[in-house]
Amino acid sequence: MQGTFAINLARIAIIVAILALWEVLSRTGIINPRLLPSASDTFVTLGDLLQRAAVQKDLMVTAAEVLAAFAMAVPFGAVIGFLVAENRYFADVAKPLLFFAFSIPKSIFLPMFILVFGVGFAQKVGFGFFSTIFIVIMSTTTAVESVKVEHLTVARSYGATPWQTAFRVYLPSMLPVLLEALRISMIFNLTGVILAEMYASRDGIGHQIATWGENFQMKQLLAGVVMVAAIAMTFNELVRWVEARCSHWRT
Amino acid sequence: DTIRVGLPTKTYWPTTVAETAVRQKLFEKEGIQAELTIYRSGAETFEGMAAGAADIILDPPSLVSAGRKKGVMSRIVANAAMGNFGWQLMVPTKSTLDVKDLNGKKVAITAAGSGSDLLALWTIQDKKIDFTRVPVGGGGLVPNLLAGNVEAAVVYSPLSFQISKSGEAKTILDYASAVPPNLTAGWIVLDKFADAKPQLVQKAVNALYGAVGFMRANRDVTVKLIAELYEMPPEIAALEYDNTIMMLETSGDMGAAGVNAAVQLSLDLAKLGGLKDILPVEDVISTKFKPVPTQQ
Amino acid sequence: MSAKTLRHLIVIGLIVLWELLPRTGLIPELFLPSLSSTLIAGWTDAAEYGHALAVTLYEVVVSMAFACGGGILLGAIVGSLPRPRVLIMPMVSSLYAVPLVILYPVFTVWLGIGSESKIAFASIYGFLPTMLATAAGIQTIDPQLLLAARSMGATLSQRLVRVIMPAAIPTVLSGLRVGGALVIVGVVVSEMLISSAGIGYLISRYRTILDSPHVFAGVLLVLFLAITFNAAIRWIERKAAIWQTGTRAGHANDEMASGAMQPAT
Amino acid sequence: MQPLANVTPLKPAARAGAIEVKNVGQVFRGRSQDVVALDDVSLEIKPGRFVVLVGPSGCGKSTLLMMMAGLRQQTTGTITISGAPILQPDPDRVGVVFQEASLFPWLTAEDNVEFPLALRGVPKAERRAKAQDALKLVGLEGFGKRHPHELSGGMKQRVSIARGLVQDPPVLLMDEPFAALDEQTRMTMGDELLRIWAATGKTVVFVTHSLTEAVYLADEVIVMSARPGRIVDHLQVQLPRPRTYEMLSGDAFGALRDRIWRHIRKSA
Amino acid sequence: MQPLANVTPLKPAARAGAIEVKNVGQVFRGRSQDVVALDDVSLEIKPGRFVVLVGPSGCGKSTLLMMMAGLRQQTTGTITISGAPILQPDPDRVGVVFQEASLFPWLTAEDNVEFPLALRGVPKAERRAKAQDALKLVGLEGFGKRHPHELSGGMKQRVSIARGLVQDPPVLLMDEPFAALDEQTRMTMGDELLRIWAATGKTVVFVTHSLTEAVYLADEVIVMSARPGRIVDHLQVQLPRPRTYEMLSGDAFGALRDRIWRHIRKSA
Ligand SMILES: Nc1ncnc2c1ncn2[C@@H]1O[C@H](COP(=O)(O)OP(=O)(O)OP(=O)(O)O)[C@@H](O)[C@H]1O
Ligand SMILES: Nc1ncnc2c1ncn2[C@@H]1O[C@H](COP(=O)(O)OP(=O)(O)OP(=O)(O)O)[C@@H](O)[C@H]1O
Ligand SMILES: [Mg+2]
Ligand SMILES: [Mg+2]
């Protein structure tokens, strides 16, 4: 525990250093400030943007889409991943197919989603789900494979039901791998939804970001990126908090 | 009834037209509702219409021709613009290069096969020079130009006005005047839709051309709107107003004299960009709808 | 029915659907051209696709080396050393939270529009999941094994190569799978965004002019890359199978483990 | 749902705890060659007996126990527990204490002990109380809040024993439960086990390497030989109960111990 | 590089194998409270002695061994081995056989035994030969190609012992190495260990729970008490060597055994 303070300090120091570097590079003109507006400018812009009702609404829309997609993709993907890891037959059938699906850039299928869902909430959520599910499946498989056989044997000897085995043995045992997977999935999810918004939309933060990018409004663009990154990081920290609470038994 | 309008990118004049129509309640005056969706580019907008997510869109004739080959039956119902207004070939301010000097150099375009690519190809053919077209995406045009990764860039409006105003780049070729007039963009609907709901289409184009009329008549309101929509200073918005909005077609009548030739020229230009199957002009246009601008 | 047969049936089913759905007009050809027209499109422009494949393949291989090699190595280090872990991991995963796709056009300013920027983008894209998976996998290693190795005087690198790696091999391999797939996606996506060569370039070019058969010919090539990569991983897996005895993957034939599978089925 | 008319209870009270092993064999398929771990083992254990299994290292004791627990399927033969064949683990019939402690590292000692109860949905308060009792029994009062990695080898083994005891099944299989304990703790725990056994009437199958312990605890001792595992002797220990430490130096005790010892010596 | 003039060898031959533990304490910081595992332990072991450590479960024997091996830093005090303090594992000075077998599951038995040699870059042929010898010594000839999960509990422990033996360090720390073995194997292995010890002049520190084994093997027996771990007795076993099974029933043997037994009884 005595290291926690030092580590937090180091972390803050690194963040400050990165921001300072960003500021200096831009201010001194080592990097053209038109291409990389300074950190301070970006954050001022961010402040302005966040005041705008339109941006707030866009953020809400995006957040709703992201959450909906995530809430569907994670349980669904986890169950499939579980089956793939635990059931030989299912794994033999599905593993290569899932892998191939995973390796194709998802944005190619964006028009398909418009075809099926039209342009709107369902399409964004659908695409977010689609971009996330494969990584969830693959990560869950990895996580399941890290569970020790002996622990499963013990649970079996006590007649644990599948649900009990899942929640009382698999879950705690694979937590570190699983949380890592959650983190990555969230990022995929966010990127997926934003891509879908950039592609075709009426609202959402991705819609705004696309416009800023095409208009060469670097300050707004960077502020938008910071906004999205902040959402993802907040989620990251949330996961880390869970992790810290659950993994204290690891030495 | 609701008409779903598909617009390629936000900071492009069709958005201003459609937004004006909405804000001035022109659609309502026609007794319909409008729903605006913004896509990332012309091709995506076209796909949106093909997927049934948009009823009327703005795109060049070449896409209509390509789409028909792929089983997406649509036609241009109204002529929106007869030139590449605001599109310019630009070099950094400090650069001394002229169009002729670009031979063997690199020129940024947004995407292969896109409008900017067609203009670059036209430049190559027209000026009898050769340069490499580098697709960098809309967001990559100015950064790559300023960073010197490319010697020149084909820039759309109002980005072109913005960077020339800020002194970062200058224009060496203005496509609005350089390219002979051709039908660069029109309002497009699916044949199916036009057959099923001709009234709706008619009302929609009425409102859109009503908006064009309104904008021409109300400079201040429109400049303010552009500034707001594009998040740009009023000076740039004013440039956009003068150089693009004021150049738009006011009647939109596809049956007007010279339209066929303008479409043909547009398709010929597209051939440069790799479009293989060009259809006859009659197949890509429809003269059924003659816009009657909604009055304020 | 054996798993392989079923899988082949599924693949055949997909192929048939691919041909039939567009032919019957259930899906417009613009969205999904029939398989035959896709193959014809690819075949007629084989030279162009061959060239693009070469470019993409080169970028994929280089990025793969960076992403997977670097990811595994750093993941192993970060996963086995607690101090750097608590310091670095949050940073790294936060960094990944920055949506690079959006910033990619700006990226090219510094890295150019050639292969370098694709390689950089794809490496970063594939690096993180590989690293995070490796690091997380390593944390599940029995600490007693590391203690035993230490007692025998294993140096850090020996522990890494002889204990951490083999113990984490299943996790690392799955990390590799994810990372490798992402590298392929990363290269193609960045080519689609900004480039003048490669499969992604062809895809986005043909897409702009609504030439869907050519687009899907490109997608088929990407699929081909994925299949090749999968074969490579399978080969490694077979090689590593000896190591895996005693772990779950190795237990697969063991009754005890297949019994343990019951709850899942 | 309609009440079922002809439900036959799985374990008729009379046979609860009976174990029957008939012509059981176990072959492990190896990569290069197959290993015959057990060859034609048959034995019958009456309900309520305390049976000790001894035999040289690697003779198949753990394997036999795993099969009795339904955790491993025998290659040949049948195993019947409480009158019904055992094909999969059934905690209502059989409980196991494993040779290796196999505690869940993410649970504290008491949570580990509560685990089997939690699976059955025993209310929190009740299972906490039971876990505390069991921990006290194995001499780990006050260690409930520790995680396995904070316990010594012998302590972990005792937590594992406590976990086996809270389940309270009619048949308890224990695989070298006292191996990591010092002699004093071992004796105390042996006596505790005998007390619980006498009070509950369980059938206990107990593996040990200590011949003294074997004779001291058992009603019957089954001696196995190695490669392939076979039963070479099945002794009845007729010493009166309760057993006392004085008996250890008695002649009857010595004779039994020697008889087992001769088997072990031959086959190890 | 210039030859260094004043290199003092780390372990002057005379002191090689000597162990000195001075005022050593170990406190584990827990989340709620701290645990004093060892409190002010001091002892001195001369090179070449066979020292047995006994004490109730959880008294800190493993902890003490871990510190001697440099695998855990003591909270207070110093530990010197072969004349130099031990601050980190040093396989040239100390080898360990762990209480839990801790074999690498992905290696075969023989590869596990070869592991420490491979770390030092011993050529393949040589280490293979050494591993075979060691496996033979522990009675596992012919099991070299098996993986740990294919071995019984006792077999795993024996592989672990073999792994400790091939390392051949001047000091060998063994934490309950025979716990999972049957009495016959245990005796044979004990005799083998004594033979190796006599032939090589190693210092051996050996933890066991069997008091008979302790007296049978030891030059000295160190008895520890629990919570906090302290040394309560340090006996010299003056029985002549080689030890024989007949001695087990002798009076001297019985007296020593009883003395230890009384300590254990009190503190467990
Ligand atoms: N999964 C397996 N694959 C192959 N052989 C195995 C497997 N499990 C056990 N064996 C072999 O079966 C035999 C019996 O093993 P078992 O664990 O039952 O012995 P044991 O009597 O419990 O020995 P110990 O007293 O050492 O624990 C051993 O020779 C062992 O090598
Ligand atoms: N990492 C740890 N954190 C907290 N307490 C610990 C830790 N490791 C050991 N202990 C405690 O230290 C004490 C001594 O443990 P140690 O493993 O040395 O006992 P031992 O004498 O080897 O016992 P056994 O004979 O059961 O193996 C025990 O009370 C144990 O609970
Ligand atoms: Mg066993
Ligand atoms: Mg211990």
mmCIF file of N, CA and C in Angstrom, chain C residues 88-157:
data_model
loop_
_atom_site.group_PDB
_atom_site.id
_atom_site.type_symbol
_atom_site.label_atom_id
_atom_site.label_comp_id
_atom_site.label_asym_id
_atom_site.label_seq_id
_atom_site.Cartn_x
_atom_site.Cartn_y
_atom_site.Cartn_z
ATOM 1 N N ILE C 88 2.506 1.458 -15.867
ATOM 2 C CA ILE C 88 2.377 1.565 -17.312
ATOM 3 C C ILE C 88 1.003 1.163 -17.829
ATOM 4 N N MET C 89 0.486 0.043 -17.294
ATOM 5 C CA MET C 89 -0.733 -0.508 -17.880
ATOM 6 C C MET C 89 -1.875 0.489 -18.020
ATOM 7 N N PRO C 90 -2.176 1.250 -16.961
ATOM 8 C CA PRO C 90 -3.285 2.207 -17.112
ATOM 9 C C PRO C 90 -3.006 3.204 -18.218
ATOM 10 N N MET C 91 -1.753 3.637 -18.295
ATOM 11 C CA MET C 91 -1.371 4.592 -19.330
ATOM 12 C C MET C 91 -1.614 4.001 -20.706
ATOM 13 N N VAL C 92 -1.103 2.795 -20.864
ATOM 14 C CA VAL C 92 -1.164 2.177 -22.169
ATOM 15 C C VAL C 92 -2.604 1.957 -22.596
ATOM 16 N N SER C 93 -3.410 1.453 -21.667
ATOM 17 C CA SER C 93 -4.775 1.192 -22.121
ATOM 18 C C SER C 93 -5.544 2.494 -22.303
ATOM 19 N N SER C 94 -5.165 3.527 -21.587
ATOM 20 C CA SER C 94 -5.796 4.824 -21.836
ATOM 21 C C SER C 94 -5.406 5.347 -23.205
ATOM 22 N N LEU C 95 -4.151 5.148 -23.531
ATOM 23 C CA LEU C 95 -3.662 5.609 -24.816
ATOM 24 C C LEU C 95 -4.457 4.976 -25.944
ATOM 25 N N TYR C 96 -4.780 3.713 -25.738
ATOM 26 C CA TYR C 96 -5.526 2.986 -26.745
ATOM 27 C C TYR C 96 -6.928 3.558 -26.890
ATOM 28 N N ALA C 97 -7.356 4.243 -25.844
ATOM 29 C CA ALA C 97 -8.701 4.801 -25.873
ATOM 30 C C ALA C 97 -8.795 5.983 -26.832
ATOM 31 N N VAL C 98 -7.652 6.556 -27.226
ATOM 32 C CA VAL C 98 -7.690 7.663 -28.183
ATOM 33 C C VAL C 98 -8.080 7.096 -29.544
ATOM 34 N N PRO C 99 -9.172 7.591 -30.105
ATOM 35 C CA PRO C 99 -9.619 7.014 -31.377
ATOM 36 C C PRO C 99 -8.690 7.394 -32.517
ATOM 37 N N LEU C 100 -7.765 6.502 -32.801
ATOM 38 C CA LEU C 100 -6.730 6.802 -33.787
ATOM 39 C C LEU C 100 -7.285 6.961 -35.201
ATOM 40 N N VAL C 101 -8.359 6.228 -35.485
ATOM 41 C CA VAL C 101 -8.913 6.284 -36.840
ATOM 42 C C VAL C 101 -9.221 7.733 -37.210
ATOM 43 N N ILE C 102 -9.702 8.473 -36.233
ATOM 44 C CA ILE C 102 -10.076 9.857 -36.511
ATOM 45 C C ILE C 102 -8.845 10.707 -36.782
ATOM 46 N N LEU C 103 -7.810 10.411 -36.031
ATOM 47 C CA LEU C 103 -6.609 11.241 -36.155
ATOM 48 C C LEU C 103 -5.717 10.789 -37.303
ATOM 49 N N TYR C 104 -6.058 9.661 -37.917
ATOM 50 C CA TYR C 104 -5.161 9.096 -38.903
ATOM 51 C C TYR C 104 -4.774 10.070 -40.012
ATOM 52 N N PRO C 105 -5.724 10.837 -40.560
ATOM 53 C CA PRO C 105 -5.340 11.790 -41.608
ATOM 54 C C PRO C 105 -4.252 12.749 -41.139
ATOM 55 N N VAL C 106 -4.305 13.134 -39.886
ATOM 56 C CA VAL C 106 -3.294 14.056 -39.378
ATOM 57 C C VAL C 106 -1.963 13.317 -39.205
ATOM 58 N N PHE C 107 -2.072 12.069 -38.819
ATOM 59 C CA PHE C 107 -0.907 11.187 -38.690
ATOM 60 C C PHE C 107 -0.017 11.205 -39.921
ATOM 61 N N THR C 108 -0.708 11.131 -41.065
ATOM 62 C CA THR C 108 0.036 10.987 -42.315
ATOM 63 C C THR C 108 0.941 12.186 -42.568
ATOM 64 N N VAL C 109 0.624 13.289 -41.923
ATOM 65 C CA VAL C 109 1.454 14.475 -42.098
ATOM 66 C C VAL C 109 2.893 14.156 -41.732
ATOM 67 N N TRP C 110 3.033 13.427 -40.618
ATOM 68 C CA TRP C 110 4.397 13.142 -40.163
ATOM 69 C C TRP C 110 4.959 11.850 -40.737
ATOM 70 N N LEU C 111 4.080 10.919 -40.967
ATOM 71 C CA LEU C 111 4.581 9.609 -41.393
ATOM 72 C C LEU C 111 4.503 9.408 -42.896
ATOM 73 N N GLY C 112 3.963 10.398 -43.591
ATOM 74 C CA GLY C 112 3.850 10.262 -45.032
ATOM 75 C C GLY C 112 2.658 9.409 -45.407
ATOM 76 N N ILE C 113 2.412 9.349 -46.727
ATOM 77 C CA ILE C 113 1.231 8.602 -47.135
ATOM 78 C C ILE C 113 1.590 7.241 -47.666
ATOM 79 N N GLY C 114 2.858 6.903 -47.576
ATOM 80 C CA GLY C 114 3.295 5.588 -48.065
ATOM 81 C C GLY C 114 3.055 4.510 -47.020
ATOM 82 N N SER C 115 3.836 3.455 -47.142
ATOM 83 C CA SER C 115 3.664 2.299 -46.268
ATOM 84 C C SER C 115 3.930 2.612 -44.794
ATOM 85 N N GLU C 116 4.814 3.576 -44.543
ATOM 86 C CA GLU C 116 5.212 3.824 -43.155
ATOM 87 C C GLU C 116 4.008 4.123 -42.267
ATOM 88 N N SER C 117 3.136 4.998 -42.754
ATOM 89 C CA SER C 117 2.004 5.375 -41.904
ATOM 90 C C SER C 117 1.066 4.192 -41.693
ATOM 91 N N LYS C 118 0.927 3.332 -42.711
ATOM 92 C CA LYS C 118 0.076 2.143 -42.549
ATOM 93 C C LYS C 118 0.686 1.225 -41.497
ATOM 94 N N ILE C 119 1.986 1.051 -41.624
ATOM 95 C CA ILE C 119 2.665 0.146 -40.701
ATOM 96 C C ILE C 119 2.557 0.681 -39.272
ATOM 97 N N ALA C 120 2.756 1.991 -39.138
ATOM 98 C CA ALA C 120 2.655 2.576 -37.803
ATOM 99 C C ALA C 120 1.255 2.374 -37.238
ATOM 100 N N PHE C 121 0.275 2.688 -38.055
ATOM 101 C CA PHE C 121 -1.110 2.584 -37.593
ATOM 102 C C PHE C 121 -1.459 1.137 -37.223
ATOM 103 N N ALA C 122 -1.164 0.222 -38.127
ATOM 104 C CA ALA C 122 -1.529 -1.179 -37.891
ATOM 105 C C ALA C 122 -0.744 -1.759 -36.724
ATOM 106 N N SER C 123 0.498 -1.334 -36.578
ATOM 107 C CA SER C 123 1.301 -1.858 -35.464
ATOM 108 C C SER C 123 0.674 -1.449 -34.142
ATOM 109 N N ILE C 124 0.327 -0.176 -34.046
ATOM 110 C CA ILE C 124 -0.295 0.287 -32.802
ATOM 111 C C ILE C 124 -1.621 -0.422 -32.572
ATOM 112 N N TYR C 125 -2.358 -0.568 -33.660
ATOM 113 C CA TYR C 125 -3.682 -1.180 -33.584
ATOM 114 C C TYR C 125 -3.591 -2.609 -33.058
ATOM 115 N N GLY C 126 -2.597 -3.355 -33.552
ATOM 116 C CA GLY C 126 -2.488 -4.755 -33.149
ATOM 117 C C GLY C 126 -1.645 -4.949 -31.902
ATOM 118 N N PHE C 127 -0.803 -3.971 -31.631
ATOM 119 C CA PHE C 127 0.142 -4.100 -30.516
ATOM 120 C C PHE C 127 -0.575 -4.201 -29.172
ATOM 121 N N LEU C 128 -1.506 -3.296 -28.964
ATOM 122 C CA LEU C 128 -2.103 -3.222 -27.633
ATOM 123 C C LEU C 128 -2.846 -4.462 -27.190
ATOM 124 N N PRO C 129 -3.737 -4.973 -28.010
ATOM 125 C CA PRO C 129 -4.431 -6.189 -27.576
ATOM 126 C C PRO C 129 -3.458 -7.342 -27.328
ATOM 127 N N THR C 130 -2.445 -7.448 -28.183
ATOM 128 C CA THR C 130 -1.466 -8.515 -27.965
ATOM 129 C C THR C 130 -0.790 -8.322 -26.619
ATOM 130 N N MET C 131 -0.361 -7.109 -26.382
ATOM 131 C CA MET C 131 0.358 -6.837 -25.149
ATOM 132 C C MET C 131 -0.541 -7.036 -23.937
ATOM 133 N N LEU C 132 -1.748 -6.500 -24.005
ATOM 134 C CA LEU C 132 -2.635 -6.603 -22.847
ATOM 135 C C LEU C 132 -2.992 -8.064 -22.574
ATOM 136 N N ALA C 133 -3.251 -8.814 -23.643
ATOM 137 C CA ALA C 133 -3.606 -10.220 -23.453
ATOM 138 C C ALA C 133 -2.426 -10.978 -22.857
ATOM 139 N N THR C 134 -1.242 -10.712 -23.372
ATOM 140 C CA THR C 134 -0.069 -11.395 -22.846
ATOM 141 C C THR C 134 0.135 -11.055 -21.380
ATOM 142 N N ALA C 135 0.070 -9.775 -21.080
ATOM 143 C CA ALA C 135 0.304 -9.358 -19.698
ATOM 144 C C ALA C 135 -0.736 -9.962 -18.765
ATOM 145 N N ALA C 136 -1.979 -9.928 -19.195
ATOM 146 C CA ALA C 136 -3.033 -10.477 -18.339
ATOM 147 C C ALA C 136 -2.856 -11.981 -18.187
ATOM 148 N N GLY C 137 -2.470 -12.635 -19.269
ATOM 149 C CA GLY C 137 -2.260 -14.077 -19.206
ATOM 150 C C GLY C 137 -1.151 -14.430 -18.239
ATOM 151 N N ILE C 138 -0.129 -13.628 -18.251
ATOM 152 C CA ILE C 138 1.008 -13.901 -17.393
ATOM 153 C C ILE C 138 0.645 -13.743 -15.921
ATOM 154 N N GLN C 139 -0.287 -12.853 -15.663
ATOM 155 C CA GLN C 139 -0.681 -12.676 -14.268
ATOM 156 C C GLN C 139 -1.389 -13.893 -13.704
ATOM 157 N N THR C 140 -1.890 -14.747 -14.595
ATOM 158 C CA THR C 140 -2.568 -15.931 -14.087
ATOM 159 C C THR C 140 -1.603 -17.093 -13.865
ATOM 160 N N ILE C 141 -0.325 -16.862 -14.098
ATOM 161 C CA ILE C 141 0.665 -17.938 -13.879
ATOM 162 C C ILE C 141 0.819 -18.189 -12.384
ATOM 163 N N ASP C 142 0.963 -19.455 -12.042
ATOM 164 C CA ASP C 142 1.169 -19.842 -10.658
ATOM 165 C C ASP C 142 2.485 -19.236 -10.130
ATOM 166 N N PRO C 143 2.407 -18.371 -9.135
ATOM 167 C CA PRO C 143 3.630 -17.713 -8.649
ATOM 168 C C PRO C 143 4.657 -18.713 -8.125
ATOM 169 N N GLN C 144 4.167 -19.868 -7.683
ATOM 170 C CA GLN C 144 5.065 -20.890 -7.154
ATOM 171 C C GLN C 144 6.080 -21.330 -8.221
ATOM 172 N N LEU C 145 5.661 -21.345 -9.468
ATOM 173 C CA LEU C 145 6.561 -21.771 -10.532
ATOM 174 C C LEU C 145 7.688 -20.764 -10.716
ATOM 175 N N LEU C 146 7.336 -19.489 -10.603
ATOM 176 C CA LEU C 146 8.360 -18.461 -10.743
ATOM 177 C C LEU C 146 9.332 -18.523 -9.574
ATOM 178 N N LEU C 147 8.773 -18.826 -8.418
ATOM 179 C CA LEU C 147 9.610 -18.943 -7.233
ATOM 180 C C LEU C 147 10.610 -20.078 -7.428
ATOM 181 N N ALA C 148 10.108 -21.203 -7.923
ATOM 182 C CA ALA C 148 10.977 -22.352 -8.150
ATOM 183 C C ALA C 148 12.092 -21.996 -9.122
ATOM 184 N N ALA C 149 11.732 -21.309 -10.190
ATOM 185 C CA ALA C 149 12.741 -20.943 -11.176
ATOM 186 C C ALA C 149 13.774 -20.001 -10.572
ATOM 187 N N ARG C 150 13.293 -19.084 -9.756
ATOM 188 C CA ARG C 150 14.222 -18.144 -9.133
ATOM 189 C C ARG C 150 15.204 -18.881 -8.249
ATOM 190 N N SER C 151 14.671 -19.870 -7.527
ATOM 191 C CA SER C 151 15.530 -20.591 -6.595
ATOM 192 C C SER C 151 16.633 -21.326 -7.342
ATOM 193 N N MET C 152 16.370 -21.627 -8.610
ATOM 194 C CA MET C 152 17.393 -22.322 -9.383
ATOM 195 C C MET C 152 18.282 -21.332 -10.111
ATOM 196 N N GLY C 153 18.127 -20.061 -9.778
ATOM 197 C CA GLY C 153 19.014 -19.051 -10.315
ATOM 198 C C GLY C 153 18.663 -18.595 -11.720
ATOM 199 N N ALA C 154 17.417 -18.759 -12.122
ATOM 200 C CA ALA C 154 17.036 -18.308 -13.461
ATOM 201 C C ALA C 154 17.113 -16.790 -13.523
ATOM 202 N N THR C 155 17.772 -16.284 -14.552
ATOM 203 C CA THR C 155 17.833 -14.842 -14.733
ATOM 204 C C THR C 155 16.481 -14.368 -15.256
ATOM 205 N N LEU C 156 16.341 -13.048 -15.326
ATOM 206 C CA LEU C 156 15.062 -12.503 -15.779
ATOM 207 C C LEU C 156 14.715 -13.021 -17.171
ATOM 208 N N SER C 157 15.721 -13.007 -18.055
ATOM 209 C CA SER C 157 15.419 -13.440 -19.416
ATOM 210 C C SER C 157 15.134 -14.936 -19.448
#
